[in-house]
Amino acid sequence: MAKKIENELTDQLFDAILKLKTREECYQFFTDVATVGEIQALSQRLEVAKMLKEGVTYEEIVEKTGVSTATISRVKRALEYGEDGYNIILERLEE
């Protein structure tokens, strides 16, 4: 799946993200490159992944996050069949 997005420009973006050193730098960079809605959508998806891993029901997730059940299903598919990105970051956030 990652092969679908791999290219020189995406490499450059990810290399740039890896150069960020503080939360404030992340806010500055992401505010410049993405809309508020895009940033919120990404953060909501991470929260959905966390909640799914904790066994929270779809109904509770919708109530707490306001995301659609389609988004929850997409995140669940990524957790089960994706590239393991959510699992990697959720484990690291627990450290």
Short mmCIF file of C-alpha atoms in Angstrom, two decimals:
data_model
loop_
_atom_site.label_atom_id
_atom_site.label_comp_id
_atom_site.label_asym_id
_atom_site.label_seq_id
_atom_site.Cartn_x
_atom_site.Cartn_y
_atom_site.Cartn_z
CA MET A 1 0.00 0.00 0.00
CA ALA A 2 2.74 2.51 0.89
CA LYS A 3 4.13 1.98 -2.59
CA LYS A 4 1.11 3.87 -3.95
CA ILE A 5 2.24 7.11 -2.33
CA GLU A 6 6.00 6.66 -2.54
CA ASN A 7 7.65 9.25 -4.73
CA GLU A 8 10.26 11.98 -4.52
CA LEU A 9 7.83 14.66 -3.31
CA THR A 10 6.35 12.46 -0.59
CA ASP A 11 9.85 11.50 0.51
CA GLN A 12 10.68 15.20 0.77
CA LEU A 13 7.56 15.86 2.86
CA PHE A 14 8.29 13.01 5.25
CA ASP A 15 11.94 14.03 5.53
CA ALA A 16 10.76 17.55 6.40
CA ILE A 17 8.40 16.21 9.09
CA LEU A 18 11.22 14.16 10.58
CA LYS A 19 13.26 17.37 10.95
CA LEU A 20 10.66 18.97 13.26
CA LYS A 21 11.93 19.01 16.84
CA THR A 22 9.17 20.40 19.02
CA ARG A 23 5.41 20.39 19.25
CA GLU A 24 5.47 24.15 18.51
CA GLU A 25 7.44 23.52 15.29
CA CYS A 26 4.82 20.90 14.34
CA TYR A 27 2.04 23.42 14.91
CA GLN A 28 3.86 26.00 12.80
CA PHE A 29 4.59 23.62 9.94
CA PHE A 30 1.23 21.87 9.80
CA THR A 31 -0.67 25.16 10.09
CA ASP A 32 1.17 26.34 7.00
CA VAL A 33 0.80 23.16 4.91
CA ALA A 34 -2.69 21.95 5.85
CA THR A 35 -6.09 23.36 6.61
CA VAL A 36 -7.48 23.31 10.14
CA GLY A 37 -9.99 20.70 8.96
CA GLU A 38 -7.28 18.43 7.56
CA ILE A 39 -5.27 18.61 10.78
CA GLN A 40 -8.36 17.92 12.87
CA ALA A 41 -9.30 14.97 10.65
CA LEU A 42 -5.86 13.42 11.12
CA SER A 43 -5.94 13.91 14.87
CA GLN A 44 -9.47 12.48 15.05
CA ARG A 45 -8.39 9.39 13.10
CA LEU A 46 -5.56 8.79 15.54
CA GLU A 47 -7.99 9.08 18.44
CA VAL A 48 -10.38 6.67 16.69
CA ALA A 49 -7.55 4.15 16.27
CA LYS A 50 -6.68 4.47 19.95
CA MET A 51 -10.31 3.99 20.98
CA LEU A 52 -10.77 0.98 18.69
CA LYS A 53 -7.66 -0.64 20.17
CA GLU A 54 -9.20 -0.07 23.62
CA GLY A 55 -12.40 -1.85 22.51
CA VAL A 56 -14.63 1.24 22.50
CA THR A 57 -17.85 0.80 20.49
CA TYR A 58 -18.59 2.67 17.28
CA GLU A 59 -21.44 4.51 19.01
CA GLU A 60 -19.17 5.75 21.79
CA ILE A 61 -16.53 6.80 19.28
CA VAL A 62 -19.08 8.76 17.23
CA GLU A 63 -20.36 10.43 20.40
CA LYS A 64 -16.91 11.39 21.67
CA THR A 65 -15.18 12.37 18.42
CA GLY A 66 -17.99 13.34 16.07
CA VAL A 67 -16.52 11.29 13.22
CA SER A 68 -18.72 9.27 10.89
CA THR A 69 -19.06 5.52 11.09
CA ALA A 70 -17.44 5.43 7.62
CA THR A 71 -14.32 7.04 9.09
CA ILE A 72 -14.32 4.58 11.97
CA SER A 73 -14.61 1.68 9.51
CA ARG A 74 -11.74 3.07 7.43
CA VAL A 75 -9.53 3.34 10.51
CA LYS A 76 -10.53 -0.16 11.63
CA ARG A 77 -9.59 -1.55 8.20
CA ALA A 78 -6.22 0.19 8.44
CA LEU A 79 -5.66 -1.30 11.90
CA GLU A 80 -6.49 -4.78 10.63
CA TYR A 81 -5.12 -4.80 7.09
CA GLY A 82 -2.98 -1.66 6.71
CA GLU A 83 0.72 -0.98 6.91
CA ASP A 84 0.76 -1.10 10.75
CA GLY A 85 1.32 2.65 10.99
CA TYR A 86 -1.36 3.21 13.62
CA ASN A 87 -0.02 0.38 15.75
CA ILE A 88 3.53 1.69 15.56
CA ILE A 89 2.59 5.18 16.67
CA LEU A 90 0.12 4.08 19.34
CA GLU A 91 2.79 1.87 20.91
CA ARG A 92 5.31 4.69 20.84
CA LEU A 93 2.85 7.13 22.40
CA GLU A 94 2.56 4.75 25.36
CA GLU A 95 6.34 4.87 25.98
#
